[in-house]
Coordinates of C-alpha atoms in Angstrom, one line a residue:
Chain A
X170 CA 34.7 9.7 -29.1
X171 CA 34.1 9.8 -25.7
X172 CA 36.3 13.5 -25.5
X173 CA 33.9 14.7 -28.4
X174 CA 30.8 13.7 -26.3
X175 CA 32.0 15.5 -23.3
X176 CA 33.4 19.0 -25.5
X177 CA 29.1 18.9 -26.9
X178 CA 28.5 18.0 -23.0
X179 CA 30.0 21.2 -22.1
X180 CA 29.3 23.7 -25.1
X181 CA 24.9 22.4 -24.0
X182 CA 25.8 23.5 -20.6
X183 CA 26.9 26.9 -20.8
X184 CA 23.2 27.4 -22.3
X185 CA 21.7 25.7 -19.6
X186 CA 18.8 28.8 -18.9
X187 CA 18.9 29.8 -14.6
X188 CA 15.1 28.5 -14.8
X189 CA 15.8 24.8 -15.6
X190 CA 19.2 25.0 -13.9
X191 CA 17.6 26.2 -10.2
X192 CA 15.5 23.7 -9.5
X193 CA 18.0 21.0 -11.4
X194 CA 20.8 21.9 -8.7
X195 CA 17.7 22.0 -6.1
X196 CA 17.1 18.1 -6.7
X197 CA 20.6 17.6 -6.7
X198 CA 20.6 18.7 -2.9
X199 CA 17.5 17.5 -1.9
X200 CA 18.7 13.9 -3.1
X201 CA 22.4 13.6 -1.9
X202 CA 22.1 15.8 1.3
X203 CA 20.9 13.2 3.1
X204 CA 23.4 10.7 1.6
X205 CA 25.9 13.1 2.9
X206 CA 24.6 13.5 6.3
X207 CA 24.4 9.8 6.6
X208 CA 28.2 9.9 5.8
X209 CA 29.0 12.7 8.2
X210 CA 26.7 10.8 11.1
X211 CA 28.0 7.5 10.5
X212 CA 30.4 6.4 13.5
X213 CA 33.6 6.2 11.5
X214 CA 35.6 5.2 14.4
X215 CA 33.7 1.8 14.8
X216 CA 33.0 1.2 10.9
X217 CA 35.3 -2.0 10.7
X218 CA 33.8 -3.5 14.0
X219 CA 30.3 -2.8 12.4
X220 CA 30.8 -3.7 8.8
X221 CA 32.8 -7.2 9.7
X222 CA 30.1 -8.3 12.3
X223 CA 28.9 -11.8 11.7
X224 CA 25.2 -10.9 11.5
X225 CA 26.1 -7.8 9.0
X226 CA 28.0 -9.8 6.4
X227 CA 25.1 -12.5 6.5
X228 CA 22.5 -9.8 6.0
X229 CA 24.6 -8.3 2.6
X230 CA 25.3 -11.8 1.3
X231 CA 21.6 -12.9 1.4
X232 CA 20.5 -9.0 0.5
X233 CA 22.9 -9.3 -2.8
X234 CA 22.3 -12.9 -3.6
X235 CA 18.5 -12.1 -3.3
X236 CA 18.4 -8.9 -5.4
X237 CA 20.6 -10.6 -8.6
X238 CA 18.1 -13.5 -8.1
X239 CA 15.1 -11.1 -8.3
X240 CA 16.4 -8.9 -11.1
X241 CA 17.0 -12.4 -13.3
X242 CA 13.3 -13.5 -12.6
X243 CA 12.1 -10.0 -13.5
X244 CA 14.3 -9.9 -16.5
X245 CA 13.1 -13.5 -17.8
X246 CA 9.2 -12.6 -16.9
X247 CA 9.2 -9.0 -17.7
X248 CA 10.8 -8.4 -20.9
X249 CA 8.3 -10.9 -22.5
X250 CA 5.7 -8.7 -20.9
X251 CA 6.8 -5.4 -21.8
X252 CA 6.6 -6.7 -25.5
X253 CA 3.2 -7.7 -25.6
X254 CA 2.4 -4.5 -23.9
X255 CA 4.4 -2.8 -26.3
X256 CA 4.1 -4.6 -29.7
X257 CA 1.1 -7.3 -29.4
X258 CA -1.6 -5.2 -30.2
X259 CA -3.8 -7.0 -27.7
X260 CA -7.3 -5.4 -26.6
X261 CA -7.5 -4.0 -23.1
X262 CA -3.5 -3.4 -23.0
X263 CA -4.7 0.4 -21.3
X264 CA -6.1 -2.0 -18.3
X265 CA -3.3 -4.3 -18.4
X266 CA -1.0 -1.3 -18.0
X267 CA -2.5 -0.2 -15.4
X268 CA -2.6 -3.4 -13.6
X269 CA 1.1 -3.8 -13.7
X270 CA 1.8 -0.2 -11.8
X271 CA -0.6 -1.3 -8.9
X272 CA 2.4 -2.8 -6.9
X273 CA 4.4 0.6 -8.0
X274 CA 1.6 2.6 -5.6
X275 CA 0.8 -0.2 -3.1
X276 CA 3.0 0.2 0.5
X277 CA 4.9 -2.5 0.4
X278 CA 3.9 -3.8 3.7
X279 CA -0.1 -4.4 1.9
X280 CA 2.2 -6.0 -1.3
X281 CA 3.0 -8.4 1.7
X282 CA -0.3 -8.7 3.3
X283 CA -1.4 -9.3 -0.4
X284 CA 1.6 -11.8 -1.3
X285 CA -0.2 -14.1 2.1
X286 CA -3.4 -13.9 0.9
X287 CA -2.0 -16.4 -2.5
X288 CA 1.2 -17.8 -1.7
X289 CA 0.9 -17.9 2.1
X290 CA 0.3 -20.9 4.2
X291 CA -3.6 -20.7 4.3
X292 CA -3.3 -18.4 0.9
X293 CA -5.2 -19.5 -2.0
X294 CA -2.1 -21.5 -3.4
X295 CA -0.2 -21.8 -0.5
X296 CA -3.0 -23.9 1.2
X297 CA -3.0 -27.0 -1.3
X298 CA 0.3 -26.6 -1.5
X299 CA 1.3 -26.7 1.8
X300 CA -1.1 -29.5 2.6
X301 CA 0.3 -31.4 -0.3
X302 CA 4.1 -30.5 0.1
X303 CA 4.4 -29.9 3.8
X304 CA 6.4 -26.6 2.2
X305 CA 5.5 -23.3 2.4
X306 CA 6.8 -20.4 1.5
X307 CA 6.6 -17.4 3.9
X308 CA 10.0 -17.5 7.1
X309 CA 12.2 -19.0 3.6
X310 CA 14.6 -17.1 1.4
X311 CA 12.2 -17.8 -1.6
X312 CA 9.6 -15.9 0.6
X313 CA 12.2 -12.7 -0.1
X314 CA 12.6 -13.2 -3.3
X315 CA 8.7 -13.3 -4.5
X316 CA 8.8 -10.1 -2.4
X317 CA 11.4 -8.9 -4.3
X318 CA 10.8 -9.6 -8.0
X319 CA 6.9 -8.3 -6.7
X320 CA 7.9 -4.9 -6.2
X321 CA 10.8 -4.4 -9.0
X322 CA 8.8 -6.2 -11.3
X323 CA 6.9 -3.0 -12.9
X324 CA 10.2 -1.0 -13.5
X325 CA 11.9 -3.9 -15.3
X326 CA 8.3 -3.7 -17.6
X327 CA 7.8 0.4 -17.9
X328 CA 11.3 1.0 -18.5
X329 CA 11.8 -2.0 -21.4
X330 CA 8.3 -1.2 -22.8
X331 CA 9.3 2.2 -22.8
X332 CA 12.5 1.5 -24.7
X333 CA 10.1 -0.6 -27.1
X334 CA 7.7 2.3 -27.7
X335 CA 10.2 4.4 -28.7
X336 CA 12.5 2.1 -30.7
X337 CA 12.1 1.8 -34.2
X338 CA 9.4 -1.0 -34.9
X339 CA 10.5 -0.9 -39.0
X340 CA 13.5 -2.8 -38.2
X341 CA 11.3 -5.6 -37.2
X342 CA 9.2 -5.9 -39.4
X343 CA 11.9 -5.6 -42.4
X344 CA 12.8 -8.8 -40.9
X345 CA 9.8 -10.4 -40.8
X346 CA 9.2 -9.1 -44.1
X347 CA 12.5 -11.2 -45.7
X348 CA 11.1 -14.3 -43.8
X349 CA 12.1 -14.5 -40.2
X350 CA 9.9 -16.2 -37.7
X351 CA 8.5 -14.1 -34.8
X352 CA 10.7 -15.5 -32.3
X353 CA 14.0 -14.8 -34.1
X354 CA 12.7 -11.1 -34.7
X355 CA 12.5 -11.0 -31.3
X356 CA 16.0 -12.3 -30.4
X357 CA 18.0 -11.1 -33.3
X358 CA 16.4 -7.5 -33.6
X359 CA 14.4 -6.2 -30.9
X360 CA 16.5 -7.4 -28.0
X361 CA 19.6 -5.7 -29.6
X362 CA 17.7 -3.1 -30.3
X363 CA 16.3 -2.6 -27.0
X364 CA 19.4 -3.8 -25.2
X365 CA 20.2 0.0 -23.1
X366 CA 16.5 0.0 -22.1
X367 CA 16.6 -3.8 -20.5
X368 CA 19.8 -2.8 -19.3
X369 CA 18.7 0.1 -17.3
X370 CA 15.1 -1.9 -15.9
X371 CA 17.4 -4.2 -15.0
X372 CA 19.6 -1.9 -12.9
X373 CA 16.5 -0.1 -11.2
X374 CA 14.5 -3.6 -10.5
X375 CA 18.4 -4.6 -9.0
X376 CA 18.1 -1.6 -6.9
X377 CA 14.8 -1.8 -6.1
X378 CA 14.9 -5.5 -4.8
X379 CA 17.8 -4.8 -3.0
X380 CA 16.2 -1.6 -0.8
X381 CA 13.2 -3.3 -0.2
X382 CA 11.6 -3.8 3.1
X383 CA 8.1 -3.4 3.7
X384 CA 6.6 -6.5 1.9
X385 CA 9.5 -8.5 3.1
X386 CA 9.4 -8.3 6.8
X387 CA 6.3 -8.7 6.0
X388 CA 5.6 -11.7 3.8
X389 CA 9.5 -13.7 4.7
X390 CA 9.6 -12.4 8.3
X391 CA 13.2 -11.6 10.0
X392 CA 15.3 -13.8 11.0
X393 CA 19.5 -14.0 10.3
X394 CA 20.7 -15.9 7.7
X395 CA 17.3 -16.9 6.3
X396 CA 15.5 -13.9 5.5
X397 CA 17.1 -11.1 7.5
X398 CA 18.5 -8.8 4.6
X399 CA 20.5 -5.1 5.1
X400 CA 17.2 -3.3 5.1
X401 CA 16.1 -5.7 7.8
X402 CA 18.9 -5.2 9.8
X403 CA 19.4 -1.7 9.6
X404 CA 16.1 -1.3 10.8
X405 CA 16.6 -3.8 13.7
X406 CA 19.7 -2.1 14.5
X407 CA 18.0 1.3 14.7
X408 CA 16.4 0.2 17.9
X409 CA 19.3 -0.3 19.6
X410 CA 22.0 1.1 17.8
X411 CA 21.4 3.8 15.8
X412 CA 25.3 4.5 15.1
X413 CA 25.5 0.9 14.0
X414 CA 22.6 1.6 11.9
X415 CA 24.1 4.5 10.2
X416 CA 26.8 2.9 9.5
X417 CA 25.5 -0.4 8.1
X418 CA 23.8 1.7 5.8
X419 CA 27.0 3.5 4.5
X420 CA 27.9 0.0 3.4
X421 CA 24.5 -0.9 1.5
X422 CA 24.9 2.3 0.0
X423 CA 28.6 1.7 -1.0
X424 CA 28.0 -1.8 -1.9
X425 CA 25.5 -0.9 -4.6
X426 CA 27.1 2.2 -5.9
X427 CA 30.2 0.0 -6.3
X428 CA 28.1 -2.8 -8.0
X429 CA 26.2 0.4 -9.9
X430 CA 29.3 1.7 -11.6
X431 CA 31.1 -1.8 -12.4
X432 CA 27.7 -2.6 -14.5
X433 CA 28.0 0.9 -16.2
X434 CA 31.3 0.4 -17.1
X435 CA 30.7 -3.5 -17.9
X436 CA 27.3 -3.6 -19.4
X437 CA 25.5 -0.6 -20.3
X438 CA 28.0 1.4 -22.3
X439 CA 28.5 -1.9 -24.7
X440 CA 25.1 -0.7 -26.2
Chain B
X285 CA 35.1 25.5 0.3
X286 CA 32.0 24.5 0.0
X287 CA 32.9 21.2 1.9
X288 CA 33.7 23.1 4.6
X289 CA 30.1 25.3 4.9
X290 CA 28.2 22.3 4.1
X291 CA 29.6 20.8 7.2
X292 CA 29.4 23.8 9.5
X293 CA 25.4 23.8 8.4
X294 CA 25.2 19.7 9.6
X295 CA 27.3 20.7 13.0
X296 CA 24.7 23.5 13.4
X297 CA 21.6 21.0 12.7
X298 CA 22.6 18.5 15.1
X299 CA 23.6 21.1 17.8
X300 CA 19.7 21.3 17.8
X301 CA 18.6 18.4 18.8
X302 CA 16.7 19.3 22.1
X303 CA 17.0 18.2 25.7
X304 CA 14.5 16.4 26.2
X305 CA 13.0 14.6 29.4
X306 CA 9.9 13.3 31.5
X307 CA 7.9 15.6 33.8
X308 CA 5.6 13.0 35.2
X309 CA 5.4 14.2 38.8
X310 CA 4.1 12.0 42.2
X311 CA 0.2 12.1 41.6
X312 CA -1.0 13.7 44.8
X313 CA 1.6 16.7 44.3
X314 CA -1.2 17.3 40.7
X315 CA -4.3 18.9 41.4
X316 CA -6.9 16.6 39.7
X317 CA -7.4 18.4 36.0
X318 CA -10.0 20.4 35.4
X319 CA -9.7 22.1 38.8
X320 CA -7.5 24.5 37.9
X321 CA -7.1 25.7 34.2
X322 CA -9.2 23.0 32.3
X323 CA -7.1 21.1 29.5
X324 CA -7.9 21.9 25.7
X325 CA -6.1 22.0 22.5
X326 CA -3.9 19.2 20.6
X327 CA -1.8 16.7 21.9
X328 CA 0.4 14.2 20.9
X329 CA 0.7 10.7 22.5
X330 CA 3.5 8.2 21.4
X331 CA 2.7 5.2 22.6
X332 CA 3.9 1.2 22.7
X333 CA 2.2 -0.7 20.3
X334 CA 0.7 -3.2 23.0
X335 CA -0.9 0.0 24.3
X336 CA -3.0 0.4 21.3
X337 CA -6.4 -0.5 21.7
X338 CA -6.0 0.6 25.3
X339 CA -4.7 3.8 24.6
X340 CA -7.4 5.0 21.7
X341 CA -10.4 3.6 23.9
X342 CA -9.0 6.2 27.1
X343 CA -8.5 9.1 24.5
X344 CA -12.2 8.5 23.3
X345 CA -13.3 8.7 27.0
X346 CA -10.3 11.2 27.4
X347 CA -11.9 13.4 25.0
X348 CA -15.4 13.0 25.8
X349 CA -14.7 14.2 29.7
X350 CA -12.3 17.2 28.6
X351 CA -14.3 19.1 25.8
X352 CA -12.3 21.1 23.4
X353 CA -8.9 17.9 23.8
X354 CA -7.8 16.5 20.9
X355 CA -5.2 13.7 21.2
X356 CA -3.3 12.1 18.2
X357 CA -1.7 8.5 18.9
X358 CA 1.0 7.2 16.9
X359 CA 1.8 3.7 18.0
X360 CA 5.0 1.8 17.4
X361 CA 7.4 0.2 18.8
X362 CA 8.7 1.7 22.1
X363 CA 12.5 1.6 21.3
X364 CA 11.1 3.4 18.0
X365 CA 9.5 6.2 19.4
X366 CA 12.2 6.9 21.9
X367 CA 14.9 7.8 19.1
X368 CA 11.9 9.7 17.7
X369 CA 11.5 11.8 20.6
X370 CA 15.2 12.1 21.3
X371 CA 15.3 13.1 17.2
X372 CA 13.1 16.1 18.0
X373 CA 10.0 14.7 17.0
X374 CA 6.8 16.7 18.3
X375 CA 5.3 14.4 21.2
X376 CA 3.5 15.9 24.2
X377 CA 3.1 12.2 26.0
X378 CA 5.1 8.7 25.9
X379 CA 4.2 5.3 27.0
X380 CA 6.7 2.6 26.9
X381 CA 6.4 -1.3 27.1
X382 CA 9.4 -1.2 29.3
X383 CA 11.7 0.7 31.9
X384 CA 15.2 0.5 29.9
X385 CA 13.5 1.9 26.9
X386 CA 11.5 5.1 29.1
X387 CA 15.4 5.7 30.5
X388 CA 16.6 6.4 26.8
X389 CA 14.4 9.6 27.0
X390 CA 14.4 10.2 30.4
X391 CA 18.4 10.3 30.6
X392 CA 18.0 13.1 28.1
X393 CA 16.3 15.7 30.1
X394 CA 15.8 17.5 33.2
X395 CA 13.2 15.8 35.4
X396 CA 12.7 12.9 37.4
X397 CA 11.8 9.3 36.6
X398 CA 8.5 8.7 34.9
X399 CA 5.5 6.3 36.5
X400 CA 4.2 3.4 36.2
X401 CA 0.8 2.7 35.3
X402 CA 0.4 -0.9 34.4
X403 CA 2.2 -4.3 33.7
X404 CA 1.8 -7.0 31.3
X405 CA 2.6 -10.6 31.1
X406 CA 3.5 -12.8 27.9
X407 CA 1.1 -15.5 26.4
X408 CA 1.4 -18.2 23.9
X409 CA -1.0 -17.0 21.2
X410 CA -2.1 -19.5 18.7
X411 CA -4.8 -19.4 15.9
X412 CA -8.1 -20.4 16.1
X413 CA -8.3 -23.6 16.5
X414 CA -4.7 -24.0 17.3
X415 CA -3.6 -25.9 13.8
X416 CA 0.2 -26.8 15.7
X417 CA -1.4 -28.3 18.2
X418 CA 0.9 -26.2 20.8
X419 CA 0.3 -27.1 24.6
X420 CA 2.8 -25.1 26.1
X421 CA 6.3 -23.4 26.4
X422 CA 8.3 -26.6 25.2
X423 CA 6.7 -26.2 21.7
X424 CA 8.8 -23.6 21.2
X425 CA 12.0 -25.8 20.6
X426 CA 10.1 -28.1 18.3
X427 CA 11.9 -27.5 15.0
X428 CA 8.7 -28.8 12.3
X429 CA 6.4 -26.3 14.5
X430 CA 6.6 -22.6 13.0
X431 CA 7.0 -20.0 15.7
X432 CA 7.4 -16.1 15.7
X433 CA 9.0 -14.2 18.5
X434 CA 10.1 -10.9 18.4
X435 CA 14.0 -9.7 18.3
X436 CA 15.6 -9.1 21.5
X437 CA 16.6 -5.9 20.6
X438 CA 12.5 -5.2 21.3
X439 CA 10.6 -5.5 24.8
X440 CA 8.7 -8.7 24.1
X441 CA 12.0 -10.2 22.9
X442 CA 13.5 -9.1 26.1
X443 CA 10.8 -10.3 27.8
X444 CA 10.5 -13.8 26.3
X445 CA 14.1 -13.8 26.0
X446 CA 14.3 -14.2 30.0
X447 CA 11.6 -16.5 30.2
X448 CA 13.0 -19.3 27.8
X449 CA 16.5 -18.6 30.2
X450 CA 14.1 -19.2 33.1
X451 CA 12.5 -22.4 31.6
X452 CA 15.9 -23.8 30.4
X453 CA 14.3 -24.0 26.6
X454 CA 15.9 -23.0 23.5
X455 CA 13.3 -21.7 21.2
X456 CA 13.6 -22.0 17.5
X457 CA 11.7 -19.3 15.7
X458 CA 11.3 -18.9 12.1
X459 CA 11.1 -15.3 12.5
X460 CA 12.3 -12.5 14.7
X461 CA 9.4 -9.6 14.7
X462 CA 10.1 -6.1 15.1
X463 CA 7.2 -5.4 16.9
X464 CA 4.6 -7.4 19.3
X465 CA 1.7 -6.6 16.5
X466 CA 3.8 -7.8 14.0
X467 CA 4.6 -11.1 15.7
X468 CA 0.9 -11.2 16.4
X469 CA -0.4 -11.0 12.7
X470 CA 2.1 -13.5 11.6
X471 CA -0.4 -15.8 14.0
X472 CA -3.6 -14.1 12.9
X473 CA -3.4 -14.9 9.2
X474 CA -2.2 -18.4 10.5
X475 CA 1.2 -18.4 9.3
X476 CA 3.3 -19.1 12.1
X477 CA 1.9 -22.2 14.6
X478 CA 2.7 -20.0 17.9
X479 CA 4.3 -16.9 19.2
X480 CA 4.7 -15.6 22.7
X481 CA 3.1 -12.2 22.8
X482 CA 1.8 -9.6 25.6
X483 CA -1.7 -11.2 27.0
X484 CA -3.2 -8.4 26.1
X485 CA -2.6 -8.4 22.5
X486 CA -4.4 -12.2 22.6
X487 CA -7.5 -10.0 24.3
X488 CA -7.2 -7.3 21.3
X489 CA -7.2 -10.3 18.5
X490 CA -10.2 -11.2 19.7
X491 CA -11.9 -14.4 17.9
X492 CA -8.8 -15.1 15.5
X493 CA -6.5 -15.7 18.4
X494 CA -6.7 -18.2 21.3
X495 CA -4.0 -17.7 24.0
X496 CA -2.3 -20.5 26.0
X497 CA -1.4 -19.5 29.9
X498 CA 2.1 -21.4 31.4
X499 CA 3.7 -20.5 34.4
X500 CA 6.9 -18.9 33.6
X501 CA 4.8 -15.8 32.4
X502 CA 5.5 -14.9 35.6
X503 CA 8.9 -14.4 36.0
X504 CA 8.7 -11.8 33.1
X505 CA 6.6 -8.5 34.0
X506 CA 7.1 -6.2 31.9
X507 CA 6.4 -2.4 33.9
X508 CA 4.6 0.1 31.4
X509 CA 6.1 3.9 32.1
X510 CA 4.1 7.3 31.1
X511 CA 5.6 10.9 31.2
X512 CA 4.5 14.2 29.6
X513 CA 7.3 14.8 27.7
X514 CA 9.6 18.3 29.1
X515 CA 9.3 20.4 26.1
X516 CA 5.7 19.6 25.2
X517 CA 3.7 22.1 23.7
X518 CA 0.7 21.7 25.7
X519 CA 1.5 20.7 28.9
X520 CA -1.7 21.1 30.6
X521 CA -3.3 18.8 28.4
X522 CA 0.0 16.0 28.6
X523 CA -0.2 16.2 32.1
X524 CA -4.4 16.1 32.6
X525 CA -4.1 12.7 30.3
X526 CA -1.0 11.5 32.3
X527 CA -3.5 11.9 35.2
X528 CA -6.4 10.3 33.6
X529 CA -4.4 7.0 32.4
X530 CA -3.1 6.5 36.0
X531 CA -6.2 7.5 37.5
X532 CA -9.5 5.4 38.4
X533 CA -11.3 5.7 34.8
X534 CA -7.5 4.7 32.9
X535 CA -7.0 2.0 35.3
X536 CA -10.6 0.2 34.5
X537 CA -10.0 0.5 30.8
X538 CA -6.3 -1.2 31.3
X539 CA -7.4 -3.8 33.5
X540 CA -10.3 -4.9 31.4
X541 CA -8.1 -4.9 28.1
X542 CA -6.0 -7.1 30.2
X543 CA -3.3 -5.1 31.7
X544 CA -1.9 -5.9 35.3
X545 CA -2.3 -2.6 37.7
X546 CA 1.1 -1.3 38.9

């Protein structure tokens, strides 16, 4: 099967026409040059000192921990929303749509500004519940989290609507048609049928929450253990040590390739 | 292979990254500018972020005095825009919030040390109204207050770093800022009770910030350093503003924005 797939892989390849192959190879380079020149940079010599320093391992724990976290939340909030985008038939959906790819163009640092102004201490929610709770949530690990599922929210929603738009909607309603309920459509058809496409918004929201920065430092602050993440510290580092720097990013980098492939291997191909 | 020509391209890109280095020379050895050739054209002015305000009210003024000058700030944080300017990037003037951090580009290049044109001292800055009900210093180790500092790997960490050592207090901060400004907004939009920032980023804040003196501040002056960078493009121009920061009508707008003179 998978030796068949490869031979067709191959035959398509050969007819690959010089005009759509150029610029292909050209955004090869363009994107893993600079992955290489980070490798080629990076202070080899010192990479066990770097990657085994207290602060560093504390900064990947909370970075992964906080990234799975986010990409369950977006999963659990966004795959609901990518269906009623998708299939509810709802008027104003364009609007909607739009809405939901606001965070995609805002800089993070304003999504953080932004996150203040509601959930903050003297934010629209934050203030009752801060003067109610004595808890608030900006300086917590919660605070990098909301950042988190905030920005890799809208890839979890485009790329499972997408995979909605696309799949085949007679499926569902050949179901509904011999009597099941909405919901177990829902579960029993559409999410298998959709399965790759939560799969892979899952993986980019993952990714996403993971490199985030801007609304993080912004809305959780910095500080070790609590909300420093690798993002966070590579940049601190940069200040001082920019081999260090380097170098802690060859780990985030090989840390979620690693992570990348296992779920490939693990998850995706089962569809 | 290709391995092998990919790597001799890298070897041949970083064998390019320039010398770089600070020209500032003694002030009287500088005929005033504008006696000689008069200054024009663009320059670049990196700049500490404390320096902001400052800095764009002298290049208004800058401007107006030298017809046909054009200066482009990009503030940040110093230790920032020194790996900048040792990465190559196009700068025609640097201020830093600090000495150690001016050395980083002055070790790189060719000319002596750079001058300094004004110091600063830290303040407690609270919100309006001070919500925390902060007095002083010793705040700063009460653990149900929320404080911002910035990281010691940043000036004002450094220098509030040495001034809890001085005062024997261990601080607890919620957060460690990368930069003064972002330590400061963290107090602006009231999310943080305190945070020891330059006093002259409590002047910039204006009405949202109140600032709260204590005597350590002293025992932490932090020495502002300028240079027109070596390699500049325009070094007329760097050196005329250079000049006109250290000079009489730099000085007045630094020492009303709260800056110490040197």
């Amino acid at each position: 099967m998978e030796t068949r797939q490869r031979h067709r892989e191959r035959v398509l390849l050969g007819k690959v026409p010089w005009l759509l192959a150029a610029p292909a190879l050209l955004a090869l380079l363009f994107l893993i040059l600079p992955l290489l020149g980070l490798l080629i940079r990076a202070p080899w010599p010192d990479a066990w000192q770097v990657i085994t320093d207290d602060q560093a391992v504390q900064a990947l724990r909370l970075s992964l921990i906080t990234a799975t976290v986010s990409m369950l939340i977006a999963m659990v909030l966004g795959v609901p929303l990518a269906w009623l985008l998708a299939r509810s038939g709802l008027p104003g959906l364009g609007v909607l749509r739009a809405l939901i790819t606001v965070p995609l163009v805002l800089p993070p640092v304003v999504g953080g500004v932004a996150l203040f102004t509601i959930l903050g201490r003297s934010g629209l929610l934050g203030r009752p519940l801060f003067e109610l709770t004595g808890f608030a949530f900006p300086f917590t690990p919660y605070a990098v989290v909301l950042a988190q599922v905030f920005v890799a929210l809208p890839y979890l929603v485009l790329s499972v609507e997408g995979a909605l738009r696309t799949a085949d909607s007679r499926y569902e309603e050949a179901a509904a048609t011999l009597g099941a309920r909405p919901m177990t459509v829902f579960s029993r058809v559409t999410l298998p049928l959709i399965g790759p496409g939560v799969a892979a918004g899952a993986v980019l929201a993952w990714a996403r929450a993971l490199g985030e920065f801007g609304a993080t430092i912004t809305f959780a602050g910095n500080f070790p253990g609590t909300t420093r993440t690798m993002p966070l510290e590579v940049y601190l580092a940069l200040e001082t040590d920019p081999g260090a720097a380097l170098m802690l990013s060859v780990l985030l980098l090989a840390v979620s390739v690693l992570v990348l492939v296992l779920l490939r291997d693990r998850w995706v191909n089962r569809w | 292979m290709r391995a092998r020509l990919l790597r001799r391209l890298f070897a041949a890109l970083t064998a390019t990254v320039l010398l770089l280095g600070c020209g500032a020379q003694p002030k009287s050895s500088v005929p005033p500018a504008g006696a000689g050739q008069p200054a024009t054209g663009v320059i670049v002015v990196l700049a500490a972020a404390s320096l902001t305000e400052a800095f764009q009210r002298i290049g208004a003024a800058f401007q107006t005095s030298h017809p046909g000058t054009k200066i482009n700030f990009s503030f940040g944080s110093s230790a920032t825009l020194a790996a900048q300017i040792i990465q190559g990037a196009p700068a025609d003037v640097f201020a830093a919030a600090n000495e150690p951090t001016m050395k980083t580009v002055t070790d790189h290049g060719l000319a002596p040390a750079a001058q300094i044109f004004a110091t600063n001292t830290l303040q407690i800055a609270v919100p309006a109204g001070n919500p925390g009900g902060v007095s002083g210093l010793h705040d700063f180790a009460d653990a149900s207050k929320r404080i911002a500092l910035c990281a010691e790997q940043v000036p004002c960490g450094q220098a509030a770093q040495t001034i809890f050592e001085r005062a024997g207090i261990s601080p607890r901060p919620d957060t460690l800022e990368s930069d003064v400004k972002a330590a400061l907004q963290k107090v602006r939009l009231n999310e943080v009770d305190a945070a020891l920032v330059y006093r002259t980023d409590v002047i910039a804040a204006g009405a949202d910030v109140e600032g709260i003196d204590f005597d350590e501040s002293a025992t932490a002056v932090n020495r502002y350093p300028i240079c027109a960078v070596s390699d500049s493009a325009n070094p007329l121009t760097a050196r005329a503003f250079v000049d006109y920061v250290v000079g009489p009508d730099g000085q007045a707008v630094l020492s009303k924005a709260g800056f110490g003179s040197p």
